Amino acid sequence: MSDLIVVESVSKRYVTSSGPIEALHDVSLSVGAGEFCTLIGPSGCGKSTLLGMLGGLVTADTGRLLVDGRPVNGPDPGRVATVFQDAGLFPWRTALENVEFGLELQGVPRERRRAVATELLGPLGLRDFAEKYPRELSGGLRQRVAIGRALAIDTQIILMDEPFGALDEQTRLLMGEWLLDIWRRTRKTVVFVTHSLHEALALSTRVMVMTARPGRIKRVLELPMPYPRAMESAEMVALRATLWSGIRDESLRAMGER
Ligand SMILES: Nc1ncnc2c1ncn2[C@@H]1O[C@H](COP(=O)(O)OP(=O)(O)O)[C@@H](O)[C@H]1O
Ligand SMILES: [Mg+2]
């Protein structure tokens, strides 16, 4: 697998009124094309900072970030799309019009963007909701629209920062299944942030556990097993224990800091 994303020795310090905060310290990683790579670690360990850097929204103090061999210098909406925990939909646009939004920014003609967005609604499970406004949709459906908006612009890379973090557990499980299906159809390269061990293990080709702040990559778990995964199997239960033991200490450290 070629490395589509390369992060080399990246550090980041924020200057705040109460002094500097070292968010990331010497982080290096790479993500191959078509991977579903998950970052997991305690709150405040720099996960969003790292995604922000990949999306060109945050600059690194040291090191470098390459996407497809080229340095990241600011947002590049043709190459990288980001989905956040809050769907961030436009309330005055229908689901379909929200999915179309990125194409509109790219200057795609009206008919063409309508056709692209309409075709996406089927696999997104949104066909019956095309004309609904965000306030008429459940949280899960709103996140589908947000992910649809990212898919419509057809970037090679989608960054997802706790996209299901605000959903209840059952909706979240269903959204995980849904996302797995979408990802397997589209073969996008996904960098995903979650606090859910289940999501990390059910969805990822690779999981990177981060330390408490300043965030570093503590451990990398390769998950080559096929999908859908039998989450109750002895293998997955053992992996869950391994993952949790890596995260638990870091979460305790992060808690103690507060
Ligand atoms: N713009 C900012 N200014 C100052 N501090 C920030 C800023 N963004 C993040 N931080 C701090 O940097 C650390 C890492 O934040 P973040 O990347 O959001 O972590 P995570 O997403 O893992 O919770 C936290 O301590 C956070 O408070
Ligand atoms: Mg975050």
GROMACS .gro file of C-alpha atoms and ligand atoms in nm:
model
  286
    1MET     CA    1   0.000   0.000   0.000
    2SER     CA    2   0.142   0.338  -0.093
    3ASP     CA    3   0.142   0.605   0.174
    4LEU     CA    4  -0.115   0.864   0.079
    5ILE     CA    5  -0.073   1.059   0.402
    6VAL     CA    6   0.262   1.106   0.571
    7VAL     CA    7   0.310   1.290   0.899
    8GLU     CA    8   0.671   1.339   1.004
    9SER     CA    9   0.785   1.455   1.347
   10VAL     CA   10   0.503   1.701   1.391
   11SER     CA   11   0.476   1.906   1.708
   12LYS     CA   12   0.230   2.175   1.806
   13ARG     CA   13   0.220   2.419   2.093
   14TYR     CA   14  -0.067   2.659   2.155
   15VAL     CA   15   0.000   2.983   2.337
   16THR     CA   16  -0.280   3.066   2.579
   17SER     CA   17  -0.332   3.330   2.847
   18SER     CA   18  -0.237   3.073   3.110
   19GLY     CA   19   0.083   2.974   2.930
   20PRO     CA   20   0.183   2.745   2.645
   21ILE     CA   21   0.012   2.410   2.594
   22GLU     CA   22   0.203   2.140   2.414
   23ALA     CA   23  -0.071   1.962   2.219
   24LEU     CA   24   0.137   1.725   2.007
   25HIS     CA   25   0.492   1.609   2.049
   26ASP     CA   26   0.690   1.452   1.768
   27VAL     CA   27   0.407   1.265   1.600
   28SER     CA   28   0.488   1.053   1.297
   29LEU     CA   29   0.250   0.827   1.110
   30SER     CA   30   0.146   0.727   0.764
   31VAL     CA   31  -0.180   0.617   0.613
   32GLY     CA   32  -0.209   0.411   0.297
   33ALA     CA   33  -0.461   0.478   0.021
   34GLY     CA   34  -0.794   0.314   0.100
   35GLU     CA   35  -0.722   0.265   0.469
   36PHE     CA   36  -0.963   0.332   0.751
   37CYS     CA   37  -0.726   0.463   1.013
   38THR     CA   38  -0.853   0.553   1.359
   39LEU     CA   39  -0.700   0.780   1.622
   40ILE     CA   40  -0.809   0.708   1.976
   41GLY     CA   41  -0.687   0.869   2.297
   42PRO     CA   42  -0.799   1.078   2.594
   43SER     CA   43  -0.969   1.415   2.554
   44GLY     CA   44  -0.720   1.692   2.497
   45CYS     CA   45  -0.444   1.469   2.356
   46GLY     CA   46  -0.439   1.652   2.025
   47LYS     CA   47  -0.657   1.437   1.800
   48SER     CA   48  -0.851   1.730   1.659
   49THR     CA   49  -0.530   1.926   1.626
   50LEU     CA   50  -0.382   1.648   1.417
   51LEU     CA   51  -0.690   1.624   1.193
   52GLY     CA   52  -0.690   2.004   1.165
   53MET     CA   53  -0.335   1.986   1.037
   54LEU     CA   54  -0.424   1.722   0.779
   55GLY     CA   55  -0.712   1.941   0.667
   56GLY     CA   56  -0.482   2.242   0.642
   57LEU     CA   57  -0.667   2.435   0.912
   58VAL     CA   58  -0.392   2.420   1.175
   59THR     CA   59  -0.022   2.475   1.110
   60ALA     CA   60   0.247   2.256   1.263
   61ASP     CA   61   0.535   2.415   1.457
   62THR     CA   62   0.784   2.151   1.347
   63GLY     CA   63   0.788   1.857   1.110
   64ARG     CA   64   0.590   1.816   0.792
   65LEU     CA   65   0.270   1.672   0.652
   66LEU     CA   66   0.238   1.534   0.302
   67VAL     CA   67  -0.074   1.430   0.114
   68ASP     CA   68   0.001   1.231  -0.196
   69GLY     CA   69   0.358   1.352  -0.182
   70ARG     CA   70   0.271   1.720  -0.162
   71PRO     CA   71   0.301   1.935   0.151
   72VAL     CA   72  -0.022   2.053   0.312
   73ASN     CA   73  -0.034   2.432   0.288
   74GLY     CA   74  -0.383   2.529   0.391
   75PRO     CA   75  -0.720   2.375   0.312
   76ASP     CA   76  -0.750   2.193  -0.017
   77PRO     CA   77  -1.120   2.108  -0.056
   78GLY     CA   78  -1.053   1.915  -0.375
   79ARG     CA   79  -0.836   1.665  -0.191
   80VAL     CA   80  -0.950   1.649   0.170
   81ALA     CA   81  -1.298   1.678   0.322
   82THR     CA   82  -1.374   1.694   0.693
   83VAL     CA   83  -1.680   1.583   0.889
   84PHE     CA   84  -1.723   1.708   1.245
   85GLN     CA   85  -1.926   1.591   1.544
   86ASP     CA   86  -2.175   1.868   1.480
   87ALA     CA   87  -2.310   1.807   1.131
   88GLY     CA   88  -2.289   2.180   1.058
   89LEU     CA   89  -2.571   2.171   0.805
   90PHE     CA   90  -2.736   2.480   0.664
   91PRO     CA   91  -3.079   2.497   0.827
   92TRP     CA   92  -3.237   2.671   0.528
   93ARG     CA   93  -3.132   2.398   0.287
   94THR     CA   94  -3.294   2.060   0.242
   95ALA     CA   95  -3.098   1.739   0.289
   96LEU     CA   96  -3.042   1.718  -0.086
   97GLU     CA   97  -2.931   2.082  -0.108
   98ASN     CA   98  -2.692   2.028   0.181
   99VAL     CA   99  -2.536   1.727   0.008
  100GLU     CA  100  -2.496   1.946  -0.303
  101PHE     CA  101  -2.326   2.228  -0.120
  102GLY     CA  102  -1.961   2.137  -0.181
  103LEU     CA  103  -2.026   2.090  -0.551
  104GLU     CA  104  -2.179   2.434  -0.566
  105LEU     CA  105  -1.861   2.577  -0.413
  106GLN     CA  106  -1.663   2.399  -0.679
  107GLY     CA  107  -1.875   2.562  -0.947
  108VAL     CA  108  -2.032   2.239  -1.070
  109PRO     CA  109  -2.338   2.330  -1.283
  110ARG     CA  110  -2.675   2.299  -1.115
  111GLU     CA  111  -2.806   2.001  -1.309
  112ARG     CA  112  -2.490   1.803  -1.271
  113ARG     CA  113  -2.466   1.861  -0.896
  114ARG     CA  114  -2.832   1.773  -0.849
  115ALA     CA  115  -2.772   1.447  -1.035
  116VAL     CA  116  -2.463   1.358  -0.829
  117ALA     CA  117  -2.634   1.437  -0.499
  118THR     CA  118  -2.953   1.254  -0.593
  119GLU     CA  119  -2.760   0.943  -0.687
  120LEU     CA  120  -2.583   0.948  -0.352
  121LEU     CA  121  -2.905   0.960  -0.153
  122GLY     CA  122  -2.979   0.593  -0.219
  123PRO     CA  123  -2.660   0.447  -0.071
  124LEU     CA  124  -2.673   0.708   0.205
  125GLY     CA  125  -3.016   0.578   0.306
  126LEU     CA  126  -3.161   0.926   0.261
  127ARG     CA  127  -3.385   0.883  -0.040
  128ASP     CA  128  -3.700   0.943   0.164
  129PHE     CA  129  -3.553   1.251   0.326
  130ALA     CA  130  -3.429   1.449   0.027
  131GLU     CA  131  -3.672   1.735   0.079
  132LYS     CA  132  -3.650   1.747   0.457
  133TYR     CA  133  -3.478   2.029   0.642
  134PRO     CA  134  -3.214   1.954   0.907
  135ARG     CA  135  -3.455   2.035   1.193
  136GLU     CA  136  -3.685   1.760   1.062
  137LEU     CA  137  -3.410   1.497   1.071
  138SER     CA  138  -3.279   1.286   1.360
  139GLY     CA  139  -2.919   1.328   1.474
  140GLY     CA  140  -2.815   1.014   1.288
  141LEU     CA  141  -2.971   1.130   0.962
  142ARG     CA  142  -2.811   1.472   0.998
  143GLN     CA  143  -2.470   1.305   1.025
  144ARG     CA  144  -2.548   1.103   0.714
  145VAL     CA  145  -2.618   1.426   0.530
  146ALA     CA  146  -2.289   1.571   0.655
  147ILE     CA  147  -2.100   1.263   0.539
  148GLY     CA  148  -2.293   1.277   0.211
  149ARG     CA  149  -2.178   1.634   0.160
  150ALA     CA  150  -1.819   1.517   0.203
  151LEU     CA  151  -1.870   1.221  -0.033
  152ALA     CA  152  -2.034   1.434  -0.301
  153ILE     CA  153  -1.719   1.637  -0.362
  154ASP     CA  154  -1.538   1.308  -0.413
  155THR     CA  155  -1.213   1.381  -0.236
  156GLN     CA  156  -0.974   1.093  -0.194
  157ILE     CA  157  -0.949   1.158   0.179
  158ILE     CA  158  -1.219   1.212   0.437
  159LEU     CA  159  -1.129   1.318   0.789
  160MET     CA  160  -1.392   1.243   1.052
  161ASP     CA  161  -1.365   1.400   1.396
  162GLU     CA  162  -1.593   1.207   1.631
  163PRO     CA  163  -1.874   1.209   1.375
  164PHE     CA  164  -2.101   0.995   1.593
  165GLY     CA  165  -1.996   1.143   1.927
  166ALA     CA  166  -2.326   1.317   1.991
  167LEU     CA  167  -2.546   1.017   1.909
  168ASP     CA  168  -2.698   0.765   2.149
  169GLU     CA  169  -2.531   0.425   2.164
  170GLN     CA  170  -2.782   0.235   1.953
  171THR     CA  171  -2.791   0.495   1.679
  172ARG     CA  172  -2.416   0.497   1.690
  173LEU     CA  173  -2.392   0.122   1.637
  174LEU     CA  174  -2.619   0.150   1.335
  175MET     CA  175  -2.423   0.445   1.200
  176GLY     CA  176  -2.104   0.244   1.234
  177GLU     CA  177  -2.255  -0.034   1.022
  178TRP     CA  178  -2.376   0.223   0.774
  179LEU     CA  179  -2.037   0.393   0.750
  180LEU     CA  180  -1.861   0.060   0.702
  181ASP     CA  181  -2.088  -0.013   0.410
  182ILE     CA  182  -2.029   0.330   0.255
  183TRP     CA  183  -1.655   0.310   0.303
  184ARG     CA  184  -1.636  -0.037   0.145
  185ARG     CA  185  -1.828   0.087  -0.157
  186THR     CA  186  -1.633   0.407  -0.207
  187ARG     CA  187  -1.283   0.299  -0.101
  188LYS     CA  188  -1.210   0.643   0.040
  189THR     CA  189  -0.915   0.690   0.267
  190VAL     CA  190  -1.058   0.772   0.607
  191VAL     CA  191  -0.887   0.915   0.913
  192PHE     CA  192  -1.135   0.876   1.194
  193VAL     CA  193  -1.133   1.000   1.553
  194THR     CA  194  -1.346   0.828   1.814
  195HIS     CA  195  -1.365   0.754   2.185
  196SER     CA  196  -1.548   0.430   2.115
  197LEU     CA  197  -1.342   0.111   2.140
  198HIS     CA  198  -1.619  -0.068   1.956
  199GLU     CA  199  -1.611   0.171   1.659
  200ALA     CA  200  -1.232   0.158   1.645
  201LEU     CA  201  -1.228  -0.222   1.634
  202ALA     CA  202  -1.532  -0.274   1.413
  203LEU     CA  203  -1.433  -0.024   1.145
  204SER     CA  204  -1.060   0.027   1.124
  205THR     CA  205  -0.783  -0.129   0.923
  206ARG     CA  206  -0.549   0.030   1.177
  207VAL     CA  207  -0.591   0.192   1.516
  208MET     CA  208  -0.342   0.439   1.660
  209VAL     CA  209  -0.355   0.489   2.033
  210MET     CA  210  -0.235   0.830   2.146
  211THR     CA  211  -0.084   0.925   2.481
  212ALA     CA  212  -0.224   1.192   2.712
  213ARG     CA  213  -0.111   1.543   2.620
  214PRO     CA  214   0.127   1.613   2.467
  215GLY     CA  215  -0.008   1.359   2.224
  216ARG     CA  216   0.225   1.102   2.077
  217ILE     CA  217   0.146   0.775   1.902
  218LYS     CA  218   0.173   0.516   2.176
  219ARG     CA  219   0.073   0.199   2.001
  220VAL     CA  220  -0.047   0.092   1.659
  221LEU     CA  221  -0.286  -0.199   1.616
  222GLU     CA  222  -0.309  -0.358   1.272
  223LEU     CA  223  -0.653  -0.503   1.204
  224PRO     CA  224  -0.633  -0.708   0.886
  225MET     CA  225  -0.941  -0.921   0.963
  226PRO     CA  226  -1.232  -0.912   0.719
  227TYR     CA  227  -1.559  -0.723   0.759
  228PRO     CA  228  -1.814  -0.736   0.905
  229ARG     CA  229  -1.629  -0.842   1.217
  230ALA     CA  230  -1.764  -1.081   1.476
  231MET     CA  231  -1.721  -0.844   1.768
  232GLU     CA  232  -1.797  -1.115   2.026
  233SER     CA  233  -1.532  -1.354   1.892
  234ALA     CA  234  -1.242  -1.444   2.121
  235GLU     CA  235  -1.004  -1.262   1.887
  236MET     CA  236  -1.196  -0.934   1.895
  237VAL     CA  237  -1.258  -0.953   2.270
  238ALA     CA  238  -0.884  -1.001   2.326
  239LEU     CA  239  -0.807  -0.707   2.097
  240ARG     CA  240  -1.051  -0.495   2.288
  241ALA     CA  241  -0.871  -0.576   2.614
  242THR     CA  242  -0.537  -0.486   2.455
  243LEU     CA  243  -0.673  -0.161   2.322
  244TRP     CA  244  -0.833  -0.066   2.651
  245SER     CA  245  -0.518  -0.138   2.850
  246GLY     CA  246  -0.334   0.102   2.622
  247ILE     CA  247  -0.595   0.374   2.656
  248ARG     CA  248  -0.679   0.332   3.023
  249ASP     CA  249  -0.345   0.454   3.160
  250GLU     CA  250  -0.349   0.754   2.931
  251SER     CA  251  -0.704   0.845   3.027
  252LEU     CA  252  -0.608   0.823   3.396
  253ARG     CA  253  -0.314   1.051   3.332
  254ALA     CA  254  -0.533   1.295   3.143
  255MET     CA  255  -0.790   1.293   3.425
  256GLY     CA  256  -0.524   1.360   3.687
  257GLU     CA  257  -0.412   1.665   3.499
  258ARG     CA  258  -0.745   1.839   3.527
  259LIG     N1  259  -0.692   2.701   1.934
  259LIG     C1  260  -0.644   2.659   2.052
  259LIG     N2  261  -0.588   2.746   2.138
  259LIG     C2  262  -0.539   2.704   2.255
  259LIG     N3  263  -0.539   2.575   2.296
  259LIG     C3  264  -0.593   2.484   2.214
  259LIG     C4  265  -0.650   2.521   2.088
  259LIG     N4  266  -0.696   2.408   2.028
  259LIG     C5  267  -0.672   2.308   2.114
  259LIG     N5  268  -0.610   2.352   2.226
  259LIG     C6  269  -0.562   2.271   2.338
  259LIG     O1  270  -0.474   2.173   2.286
  259LIG     C7  271  -0.497   2.047   2.345
  259LIG     C8  272  -0.535   1.946   2.237
  259LIG     O2  273  -0.664   1.981   2.187
  259LIG     P1  274  -0.742   1.894   2.080
  259LIG     O3  275  -0.656   1.879   1.960
  259LIG     O4  276  -0.874   1.957   2.061
  259LIG     O5  277  -0.753   1.754   2.154
  259LIG     P2  278  -0.859   1.633   2.136
  259LIG     O6  279  -0.927   1.652   2.006
  259LIG     O7  280  -0.773   1.511   2.143
  259LIG     O8  281  -0.952   1.641   2.251
  259LIG     C9  282  -0.606   2.069   2.451
  259LIG     O9  283  -0.544   2.090   2.574
  259LIG    C10  284  -0.676   2.193   2.403
  259LIG    O10  285  -0.731   2.262   2.511
  260MG      MG  286  -1.128   1.670   1.958
   0.00000   0.00000   0.00000
